[in-house]
mmCIF file of C-alpha atoms in Angstrom:
data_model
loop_
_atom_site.group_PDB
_atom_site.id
_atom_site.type_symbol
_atom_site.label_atom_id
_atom_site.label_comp_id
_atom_site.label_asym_id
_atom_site.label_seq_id
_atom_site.Cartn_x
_atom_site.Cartn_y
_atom_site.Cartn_z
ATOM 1 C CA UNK A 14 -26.237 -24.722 -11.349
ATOM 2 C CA UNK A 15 -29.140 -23.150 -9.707
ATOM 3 C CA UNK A 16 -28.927 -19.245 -9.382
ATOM 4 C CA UNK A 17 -30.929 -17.196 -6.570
ATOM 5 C CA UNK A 18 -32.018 -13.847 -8.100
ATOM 6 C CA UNK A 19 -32.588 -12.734 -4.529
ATOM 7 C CA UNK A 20 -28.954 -10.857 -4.337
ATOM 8 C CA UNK A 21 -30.192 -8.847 -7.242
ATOM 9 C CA UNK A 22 -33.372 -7.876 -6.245
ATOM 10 C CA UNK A 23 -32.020 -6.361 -3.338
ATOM 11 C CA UNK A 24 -29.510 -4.597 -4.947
ATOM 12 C CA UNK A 25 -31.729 -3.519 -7.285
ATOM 13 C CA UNK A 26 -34.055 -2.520 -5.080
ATOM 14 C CA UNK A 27 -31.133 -0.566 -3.313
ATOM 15 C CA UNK A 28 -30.741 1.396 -6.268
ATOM 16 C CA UNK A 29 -34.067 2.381 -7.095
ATOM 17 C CA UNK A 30 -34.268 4.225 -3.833
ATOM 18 C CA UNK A 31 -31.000 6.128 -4.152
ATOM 19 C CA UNK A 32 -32.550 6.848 -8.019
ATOM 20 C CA UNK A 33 -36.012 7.496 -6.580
ATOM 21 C CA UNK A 34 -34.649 10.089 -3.759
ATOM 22 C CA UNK A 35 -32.246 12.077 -6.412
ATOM 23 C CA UNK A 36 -35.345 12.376 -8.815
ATOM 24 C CA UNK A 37 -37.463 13.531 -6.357
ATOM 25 C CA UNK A 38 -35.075 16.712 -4.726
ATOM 26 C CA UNK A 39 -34.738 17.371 -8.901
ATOM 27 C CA UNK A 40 -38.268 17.719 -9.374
ATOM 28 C CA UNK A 41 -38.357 19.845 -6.153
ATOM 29 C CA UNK A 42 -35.626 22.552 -6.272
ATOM 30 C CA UNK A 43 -34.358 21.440 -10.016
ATOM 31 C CA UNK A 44 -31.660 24.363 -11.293
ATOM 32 C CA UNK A 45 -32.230 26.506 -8.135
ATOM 33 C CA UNK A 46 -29.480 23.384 -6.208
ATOM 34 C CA UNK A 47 -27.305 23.550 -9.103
ATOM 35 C CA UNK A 48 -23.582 23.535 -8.197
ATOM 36 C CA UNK A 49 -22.916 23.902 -11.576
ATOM 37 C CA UNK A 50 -24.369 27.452 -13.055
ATOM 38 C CA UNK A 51 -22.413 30.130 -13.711
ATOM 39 C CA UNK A 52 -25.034 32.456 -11.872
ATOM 40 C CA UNK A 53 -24.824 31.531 -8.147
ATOM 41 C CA UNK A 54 -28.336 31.295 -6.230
ATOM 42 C CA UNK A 55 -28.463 34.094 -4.092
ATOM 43 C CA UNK A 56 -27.760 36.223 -7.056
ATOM 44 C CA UNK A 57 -30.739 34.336 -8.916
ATOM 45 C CA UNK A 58 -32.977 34.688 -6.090
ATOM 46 C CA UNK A 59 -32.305 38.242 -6.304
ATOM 47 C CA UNK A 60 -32.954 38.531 -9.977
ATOM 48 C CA UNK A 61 -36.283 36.877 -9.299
ATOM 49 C CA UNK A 62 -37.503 40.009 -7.725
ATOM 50 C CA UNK A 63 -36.378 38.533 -3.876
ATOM 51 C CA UNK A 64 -35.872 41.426 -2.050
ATOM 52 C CA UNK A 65 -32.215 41.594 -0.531
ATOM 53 C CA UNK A 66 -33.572 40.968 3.547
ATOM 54 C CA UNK A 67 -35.542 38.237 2.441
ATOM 55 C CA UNK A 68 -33.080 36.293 0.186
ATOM 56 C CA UNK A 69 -30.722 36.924 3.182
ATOM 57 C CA UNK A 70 -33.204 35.103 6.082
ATOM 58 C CA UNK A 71 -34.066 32.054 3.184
ATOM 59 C CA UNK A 72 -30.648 31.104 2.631
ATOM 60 C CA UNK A 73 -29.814 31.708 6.697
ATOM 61 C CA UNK A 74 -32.345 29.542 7.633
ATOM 62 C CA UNK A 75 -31.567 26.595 5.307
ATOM 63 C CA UNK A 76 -27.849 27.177 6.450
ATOM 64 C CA UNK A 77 -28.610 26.418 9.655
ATOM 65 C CA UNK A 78 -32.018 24.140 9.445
ATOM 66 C CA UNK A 79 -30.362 20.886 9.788
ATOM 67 C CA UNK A 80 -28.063 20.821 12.881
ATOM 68 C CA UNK A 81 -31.127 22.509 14.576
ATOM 69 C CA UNK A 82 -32.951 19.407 14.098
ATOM 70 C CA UNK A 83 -30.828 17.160 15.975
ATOM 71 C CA UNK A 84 -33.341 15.843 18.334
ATOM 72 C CA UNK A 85 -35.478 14.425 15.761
ATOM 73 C CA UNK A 86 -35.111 10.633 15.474
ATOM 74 C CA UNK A 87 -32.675 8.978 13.017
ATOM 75 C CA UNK A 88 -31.994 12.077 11.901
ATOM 76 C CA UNK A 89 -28.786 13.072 14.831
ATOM 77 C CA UNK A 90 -26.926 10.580 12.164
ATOM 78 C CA UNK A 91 -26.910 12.559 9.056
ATOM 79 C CA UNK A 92 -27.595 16.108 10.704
ATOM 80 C CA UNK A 93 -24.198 16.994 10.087
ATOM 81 C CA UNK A 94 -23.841 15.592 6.145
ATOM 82 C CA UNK A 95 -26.817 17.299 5.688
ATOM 83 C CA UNK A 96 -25.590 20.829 6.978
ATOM 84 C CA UNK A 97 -22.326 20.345 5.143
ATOM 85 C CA UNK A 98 -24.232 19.651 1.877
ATOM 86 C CA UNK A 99 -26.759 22.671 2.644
ATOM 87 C CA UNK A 100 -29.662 20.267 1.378
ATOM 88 C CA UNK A 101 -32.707 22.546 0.527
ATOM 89 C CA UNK A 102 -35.290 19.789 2.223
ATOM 90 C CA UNK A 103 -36.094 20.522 5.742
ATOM 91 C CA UNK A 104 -35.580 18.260 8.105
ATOM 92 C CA UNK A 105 -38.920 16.550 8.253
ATOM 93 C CA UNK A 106 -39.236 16.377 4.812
ATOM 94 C CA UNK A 107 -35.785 14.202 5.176
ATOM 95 C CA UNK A 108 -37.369 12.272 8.187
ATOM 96 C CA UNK A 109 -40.728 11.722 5.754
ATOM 97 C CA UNK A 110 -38.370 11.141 2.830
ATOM 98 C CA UNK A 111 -37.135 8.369 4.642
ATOM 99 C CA UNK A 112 -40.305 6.760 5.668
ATOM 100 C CA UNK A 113 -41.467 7.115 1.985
ATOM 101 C CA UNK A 114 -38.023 5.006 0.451
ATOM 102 C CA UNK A 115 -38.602 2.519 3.605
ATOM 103 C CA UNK A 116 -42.450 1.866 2.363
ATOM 104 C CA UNK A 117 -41.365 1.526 -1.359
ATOM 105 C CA UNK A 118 -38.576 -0.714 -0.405
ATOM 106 C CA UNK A 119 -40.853 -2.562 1.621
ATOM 107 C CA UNK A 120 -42.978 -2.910 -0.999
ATOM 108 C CA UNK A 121 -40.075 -3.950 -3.848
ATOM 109 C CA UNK A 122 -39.249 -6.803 -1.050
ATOM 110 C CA UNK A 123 -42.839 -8.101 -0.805
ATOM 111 C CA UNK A 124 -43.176 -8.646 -4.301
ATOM 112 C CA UNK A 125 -39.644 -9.544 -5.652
ATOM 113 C CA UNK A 126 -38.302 -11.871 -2.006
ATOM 114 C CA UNK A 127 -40.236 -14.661 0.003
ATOM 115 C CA UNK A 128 -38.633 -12.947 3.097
ATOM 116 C CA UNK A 129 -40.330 -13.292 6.502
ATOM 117 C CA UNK A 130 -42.481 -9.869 7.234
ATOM 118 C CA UNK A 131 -40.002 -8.869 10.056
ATOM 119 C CA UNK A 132 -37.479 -9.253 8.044
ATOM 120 C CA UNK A 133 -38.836 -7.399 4.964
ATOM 121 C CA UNK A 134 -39.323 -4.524 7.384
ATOM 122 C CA UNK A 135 -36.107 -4.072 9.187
ATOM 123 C CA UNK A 136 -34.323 -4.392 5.507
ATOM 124 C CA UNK A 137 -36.725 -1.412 4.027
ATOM 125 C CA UNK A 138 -35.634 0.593 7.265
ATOM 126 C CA UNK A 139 -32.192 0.282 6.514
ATOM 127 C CA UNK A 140 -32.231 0.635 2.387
ATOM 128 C CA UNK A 141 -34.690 3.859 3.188
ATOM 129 C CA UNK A 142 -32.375 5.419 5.921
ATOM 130 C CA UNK A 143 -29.353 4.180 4.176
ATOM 131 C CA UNK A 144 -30.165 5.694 1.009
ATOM 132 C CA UNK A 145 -30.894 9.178 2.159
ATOM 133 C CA UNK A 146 -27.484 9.114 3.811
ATOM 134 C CA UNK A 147 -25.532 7.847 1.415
ATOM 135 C CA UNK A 148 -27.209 10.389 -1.111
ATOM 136 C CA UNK A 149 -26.638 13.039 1.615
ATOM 137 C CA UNK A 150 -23.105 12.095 2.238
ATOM 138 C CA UNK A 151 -22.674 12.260 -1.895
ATOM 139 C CA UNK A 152 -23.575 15.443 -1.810
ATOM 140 C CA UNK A 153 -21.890 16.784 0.835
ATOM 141 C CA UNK A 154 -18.562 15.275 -0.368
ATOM 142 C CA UNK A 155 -18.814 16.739 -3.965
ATOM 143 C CA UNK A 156 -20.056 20.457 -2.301
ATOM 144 C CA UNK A 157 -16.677 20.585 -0.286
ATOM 145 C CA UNK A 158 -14.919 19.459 -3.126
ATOM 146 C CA UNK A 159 -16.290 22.455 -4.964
ATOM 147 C CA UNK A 160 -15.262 24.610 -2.057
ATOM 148 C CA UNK A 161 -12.054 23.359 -1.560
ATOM 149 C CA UNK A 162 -10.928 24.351 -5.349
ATOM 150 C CA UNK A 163 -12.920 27.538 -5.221
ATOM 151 C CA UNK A 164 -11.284 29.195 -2.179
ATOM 152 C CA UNK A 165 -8.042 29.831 -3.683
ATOM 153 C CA UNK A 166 -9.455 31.407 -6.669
ATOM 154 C CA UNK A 167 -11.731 33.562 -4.352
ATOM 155 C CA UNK A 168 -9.167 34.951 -1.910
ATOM 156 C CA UNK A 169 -7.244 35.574 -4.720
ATOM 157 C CA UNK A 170 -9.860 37.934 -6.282
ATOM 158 C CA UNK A 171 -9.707 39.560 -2.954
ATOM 159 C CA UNK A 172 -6.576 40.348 -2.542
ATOM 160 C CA UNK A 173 -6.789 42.067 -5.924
ATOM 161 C CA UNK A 174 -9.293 44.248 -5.160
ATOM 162 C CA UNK A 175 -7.911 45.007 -1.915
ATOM 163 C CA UNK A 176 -4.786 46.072 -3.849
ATOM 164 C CA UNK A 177 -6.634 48.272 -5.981
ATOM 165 C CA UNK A 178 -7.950 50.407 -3.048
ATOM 166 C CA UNK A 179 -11.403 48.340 -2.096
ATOM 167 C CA UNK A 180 -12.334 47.713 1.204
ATOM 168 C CA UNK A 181 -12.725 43.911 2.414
ATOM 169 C CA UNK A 182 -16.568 44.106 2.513
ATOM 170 C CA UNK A 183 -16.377 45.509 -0.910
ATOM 171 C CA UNK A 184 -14.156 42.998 -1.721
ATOM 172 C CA UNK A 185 -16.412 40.382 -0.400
ATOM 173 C CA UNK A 186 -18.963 41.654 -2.239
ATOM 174 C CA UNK A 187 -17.383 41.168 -5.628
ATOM 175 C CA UNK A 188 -16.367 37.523 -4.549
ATOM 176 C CA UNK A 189 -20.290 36.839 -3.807
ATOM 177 C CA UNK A 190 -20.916 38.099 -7.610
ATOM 178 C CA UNK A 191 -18.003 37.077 -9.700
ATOM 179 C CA UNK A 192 -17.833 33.443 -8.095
ATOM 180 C CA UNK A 193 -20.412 30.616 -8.873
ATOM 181 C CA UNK A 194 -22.417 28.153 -6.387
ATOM 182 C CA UNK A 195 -21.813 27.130 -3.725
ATOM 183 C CA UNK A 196 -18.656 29.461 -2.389
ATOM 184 C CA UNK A 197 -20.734 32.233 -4.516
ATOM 185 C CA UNK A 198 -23.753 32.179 -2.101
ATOM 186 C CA UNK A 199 -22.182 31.490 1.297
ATOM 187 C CA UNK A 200 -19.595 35.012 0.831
ATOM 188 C CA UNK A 201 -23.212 36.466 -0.871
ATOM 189 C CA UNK A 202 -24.690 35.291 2.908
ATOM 190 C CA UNK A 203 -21.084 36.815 4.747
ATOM 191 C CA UNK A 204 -21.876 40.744 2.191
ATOM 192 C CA UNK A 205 -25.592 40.706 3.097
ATOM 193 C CA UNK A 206 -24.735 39.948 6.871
ATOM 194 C CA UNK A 207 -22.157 42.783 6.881
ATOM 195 C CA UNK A 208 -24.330 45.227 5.445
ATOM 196 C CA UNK A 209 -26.752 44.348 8.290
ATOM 197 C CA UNK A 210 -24.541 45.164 10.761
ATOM 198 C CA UNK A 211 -22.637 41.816 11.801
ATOM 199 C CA UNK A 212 -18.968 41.389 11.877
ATOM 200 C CA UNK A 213 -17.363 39.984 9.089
ATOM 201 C CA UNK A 214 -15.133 37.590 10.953
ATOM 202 C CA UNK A 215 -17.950 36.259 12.843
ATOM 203 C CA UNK A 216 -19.739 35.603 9.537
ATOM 204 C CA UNK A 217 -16.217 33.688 8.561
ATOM 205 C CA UNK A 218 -16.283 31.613 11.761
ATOM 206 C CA UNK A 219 -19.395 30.481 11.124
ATOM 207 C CA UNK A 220 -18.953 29.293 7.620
ATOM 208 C CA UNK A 221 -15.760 27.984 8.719
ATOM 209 C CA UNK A 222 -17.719 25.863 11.205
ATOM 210 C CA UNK A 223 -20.896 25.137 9.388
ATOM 211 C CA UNK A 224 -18.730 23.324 6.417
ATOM 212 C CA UNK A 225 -15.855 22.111 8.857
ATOM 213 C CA UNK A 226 -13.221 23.031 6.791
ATOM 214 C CA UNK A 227 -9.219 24.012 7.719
ATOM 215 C CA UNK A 228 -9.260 26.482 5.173
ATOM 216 C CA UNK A 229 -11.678 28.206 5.649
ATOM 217 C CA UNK A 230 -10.818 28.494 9.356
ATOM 218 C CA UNK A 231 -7.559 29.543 8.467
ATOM 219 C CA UNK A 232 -9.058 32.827 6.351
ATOM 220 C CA UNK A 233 -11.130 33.497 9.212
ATOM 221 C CA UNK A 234 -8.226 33.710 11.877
ATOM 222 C CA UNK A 235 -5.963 36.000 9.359
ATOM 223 C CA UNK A 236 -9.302 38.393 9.047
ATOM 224 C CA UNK A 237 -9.665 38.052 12.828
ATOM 225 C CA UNK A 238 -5.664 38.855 13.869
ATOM 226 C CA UNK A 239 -5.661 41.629 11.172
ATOM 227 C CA UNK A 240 -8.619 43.525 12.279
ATOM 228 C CA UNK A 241 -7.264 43.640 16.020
ATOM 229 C CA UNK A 242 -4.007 44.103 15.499
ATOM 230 C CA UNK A 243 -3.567 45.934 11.716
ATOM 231 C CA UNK A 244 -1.386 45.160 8.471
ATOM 232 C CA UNK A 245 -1.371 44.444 5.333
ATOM 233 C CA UNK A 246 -4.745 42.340 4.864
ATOM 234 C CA UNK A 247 -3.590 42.074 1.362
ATOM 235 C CA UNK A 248 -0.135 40.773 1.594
ATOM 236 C CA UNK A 249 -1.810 38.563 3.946
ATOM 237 C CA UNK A 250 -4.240 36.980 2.502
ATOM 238 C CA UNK A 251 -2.003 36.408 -0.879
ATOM 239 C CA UNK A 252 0.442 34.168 1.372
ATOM 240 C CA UNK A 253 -2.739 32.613 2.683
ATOM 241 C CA UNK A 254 -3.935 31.309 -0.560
ATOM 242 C CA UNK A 255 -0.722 30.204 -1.664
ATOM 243 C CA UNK A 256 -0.906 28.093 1.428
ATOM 244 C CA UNK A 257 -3.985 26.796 0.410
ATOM 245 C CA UNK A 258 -2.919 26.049 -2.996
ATOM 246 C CA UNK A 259 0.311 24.255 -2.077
ATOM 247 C CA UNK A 260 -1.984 22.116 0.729
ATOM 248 C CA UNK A 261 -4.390 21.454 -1.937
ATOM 249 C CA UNK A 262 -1.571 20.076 -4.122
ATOM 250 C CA UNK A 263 0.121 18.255 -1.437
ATOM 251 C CA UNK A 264 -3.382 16.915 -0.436
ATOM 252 C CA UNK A 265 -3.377 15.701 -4.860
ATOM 253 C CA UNK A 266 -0.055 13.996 -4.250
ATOM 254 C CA UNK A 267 -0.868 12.072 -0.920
ATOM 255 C CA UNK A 268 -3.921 10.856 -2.626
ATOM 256 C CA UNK A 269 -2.063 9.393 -5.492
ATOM 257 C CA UNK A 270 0.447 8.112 -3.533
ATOM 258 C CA UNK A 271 -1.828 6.310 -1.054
ATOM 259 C CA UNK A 272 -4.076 5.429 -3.853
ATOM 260 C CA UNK A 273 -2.987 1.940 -4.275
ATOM 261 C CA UNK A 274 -3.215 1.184 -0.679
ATOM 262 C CA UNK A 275 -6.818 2.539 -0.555
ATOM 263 C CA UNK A 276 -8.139 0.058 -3.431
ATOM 264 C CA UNK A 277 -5.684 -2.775 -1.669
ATOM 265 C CA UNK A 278 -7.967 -2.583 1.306
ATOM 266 C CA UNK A 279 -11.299 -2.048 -0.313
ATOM 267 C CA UNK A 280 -10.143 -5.110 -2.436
ATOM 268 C CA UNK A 281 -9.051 -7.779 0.923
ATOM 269 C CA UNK A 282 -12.775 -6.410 2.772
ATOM 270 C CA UNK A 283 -15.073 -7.356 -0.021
ATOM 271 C CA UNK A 284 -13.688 -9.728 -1.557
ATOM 272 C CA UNK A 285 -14.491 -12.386 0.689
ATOM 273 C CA UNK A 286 -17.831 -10.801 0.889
ATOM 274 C CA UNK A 287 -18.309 -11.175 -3.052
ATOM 275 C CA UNK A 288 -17.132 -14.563 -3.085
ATOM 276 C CA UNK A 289 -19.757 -15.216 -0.176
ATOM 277 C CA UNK A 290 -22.103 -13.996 -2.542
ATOM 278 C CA UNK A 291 -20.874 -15.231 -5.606
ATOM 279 C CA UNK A 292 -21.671 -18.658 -3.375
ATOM 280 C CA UNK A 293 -24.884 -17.563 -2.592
ATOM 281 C CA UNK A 294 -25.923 -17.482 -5.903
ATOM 282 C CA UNK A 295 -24.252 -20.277 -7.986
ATOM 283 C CA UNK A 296 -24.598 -22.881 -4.837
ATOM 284 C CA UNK A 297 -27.602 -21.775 -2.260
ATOM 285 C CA UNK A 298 -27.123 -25.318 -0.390
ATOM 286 C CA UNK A 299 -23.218 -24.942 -0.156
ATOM 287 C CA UNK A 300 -23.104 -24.259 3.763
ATOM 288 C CA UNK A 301 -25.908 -26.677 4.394
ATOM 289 C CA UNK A 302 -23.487 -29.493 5.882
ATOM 290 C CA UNK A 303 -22.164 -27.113 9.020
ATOM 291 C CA UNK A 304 -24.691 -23.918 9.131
ATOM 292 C CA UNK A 305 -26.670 -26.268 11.923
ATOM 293 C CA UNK A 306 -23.008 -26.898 13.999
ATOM 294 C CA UNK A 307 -22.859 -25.441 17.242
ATOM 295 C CA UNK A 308 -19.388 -23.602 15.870
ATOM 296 C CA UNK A 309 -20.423 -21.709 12.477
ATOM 297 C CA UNK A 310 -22.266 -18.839 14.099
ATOM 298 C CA UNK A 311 -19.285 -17.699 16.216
ATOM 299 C CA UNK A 312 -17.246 -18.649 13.122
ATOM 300 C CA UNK A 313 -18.718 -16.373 11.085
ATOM 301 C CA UNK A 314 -18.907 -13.767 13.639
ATOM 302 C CA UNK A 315 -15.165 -13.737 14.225
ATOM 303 C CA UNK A 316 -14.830 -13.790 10.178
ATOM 304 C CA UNK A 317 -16.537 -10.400 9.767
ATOM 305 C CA UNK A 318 -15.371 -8.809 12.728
ATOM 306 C CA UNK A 319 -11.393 -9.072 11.006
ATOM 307 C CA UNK A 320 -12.901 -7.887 7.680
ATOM 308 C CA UNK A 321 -14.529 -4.752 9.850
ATOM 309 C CA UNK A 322 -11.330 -4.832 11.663
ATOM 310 C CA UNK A 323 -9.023 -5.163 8.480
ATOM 311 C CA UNK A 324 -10.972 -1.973 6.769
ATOM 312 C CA UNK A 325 -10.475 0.193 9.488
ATOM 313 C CA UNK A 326 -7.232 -0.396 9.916
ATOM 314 C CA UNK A 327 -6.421 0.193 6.341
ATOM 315 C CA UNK A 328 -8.123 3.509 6.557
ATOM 316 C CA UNK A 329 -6.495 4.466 9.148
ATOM 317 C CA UNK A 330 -3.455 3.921 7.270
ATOM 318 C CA UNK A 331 -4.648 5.785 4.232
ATOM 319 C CA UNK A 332 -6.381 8.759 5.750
ATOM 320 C CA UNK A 333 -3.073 11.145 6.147
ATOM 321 C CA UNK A 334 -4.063 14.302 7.458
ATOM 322 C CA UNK A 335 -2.627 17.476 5.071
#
């Protein structure tokens, strides 16, 4: 049995540049991206000796850096991720962050493969691009997560201190101290704006926008409706987060229930792709006999155009909106 140890070097090679990128935004920001601390990092800036204006126009601009930078090459495809994760790189430093995983990748293919040059290079363009956005979509997905659970929790602080005679900016304010990254910051970004002079519900909107989320967009119509037409901002914003708790356990319960179908399709699309490369491996000469027919390259085109086929259809299936 002869085994090619080409499959693994280019997973492993794969690997070292998601490793390599996640070591490298560590060694940059380290705690101050933590999603994790119990003291959110506008508050930390501010204990730093950052004055209030200046904290303020730092977090703004990395808020908003990313979908700015749309016209920048290979960058329009992660623009978006990359806003919705608030990455603390800049946009070039992405863009260069990608050229430096393509070069090392290149590099990890020249010595470990016996790959033709061309090919070497367009493979370290994809693992280097790739990489970044599948670290950037990482990142974005557990940030919303984060959000999503913390956004009861926080509207229900403010409808206490509403109760208790505070006014909403007031009450905003005690969200942006009491609550930890990355909610913590972004209602620390909606108090600072306020006292500056800017409305509160366009400071909502734009959150609501800048993370995409229902929820959110939800807190910043009741704001909205209230302040034009008056009520009970309290009353209202206690049904609100009982809607978003009951959507947030509905959401729990469709994912169970659809879980099965979800790992049935991830199962039928690679599956034939590991046993291609299970084949690969064990018997390199296996496809010898008809890879030279006139019919194997339309074959094989049809063959992975149902698997792309079959896993879109299954997540279609499985992706119920709540």
């Amino acid at each position: 049995m002869i085994i090619s140890p080409t499959p693994i070097i280019y997973g492993l090679i794969f690997l070292a540049v998601l490793l390599l990128v996640e070591g490298i935004y560590l060694m940059a920001f380290g705690k101050s991206i933590s999603l994790n601390s119990k003291v959110n990092r506008r508050l930390d800036l501010l204990e730093k000796g950052g004055q209030r204006e200046q904290v303020l126009e730092q977090l703004r601009k990395e808020a908003s850096q990313h979908l700015k930078a749309n016209g920048i090459p290979l960058y329009s495809i992660l623009a978006k991720k990359a806003q919705m994760a608030n990455i603390a790189f800049s946009p070039k430093a992405l863009v260069g962050m990608m050229g430096l995983l393509s070069f090392v990748a290149f590099l990890g293919l020249k010595i470990g493969t016996a790959a033709s040059t061309p090919i070497q290079l367009v493979v370290a363009l994809l693992m280097g691009v790739g990489g970044v956005y599948f670290w950037v979509n990482k990142k974005a997905k557990k940030r919303l997560s984060l959000i999503e659970e913390q956004l009861p929790d926080a509207v229900e602080l403010m409808v206490r201190s509403l109760r208790v005679g505070h006014p909403f900016a007031s009450a905003i304010q005690i969200v942006a101290k009491e609550v930890p990254d990355p909610l913590g910051t972004e209602f620390g970004m909606i108090a600072d704006e306020s006292a500056y002079g800017r409305e509160v519900t366009e400071s909502l909107k734009d959150l609501a926008e800048r993370v995409d989320m229902q929820d959110l967009r939800f807190l910043a119509v009741a704001v909205t409706i209230q302040s034009q037409s008056g009520g009970n901002l309290a009353e209202i914003l206690d049904g609100l987060a009982k809607v978003i708790r009951a959507r947030f356990r509905l959401f729990r319960r469709v994912r169970a229930i659809t879980a099965e179908a979800k790992w049935s399709g991830m199962f039928l699309s690679s599956f034939p792709l590991v046993v291609l490369g299970v084949i690969q491996v064990t018997k390199p000469d296996y496809f010898d006999t008809v890879k030279d027919t006139p019919a194997f390259i339309p074959a094989a085109l049809v063959v992975f155009t149902f698997l792309g086929v079959n896993l879109f259809v299954m997540k279609m299936m499985t992706n119920i909106k709540v």
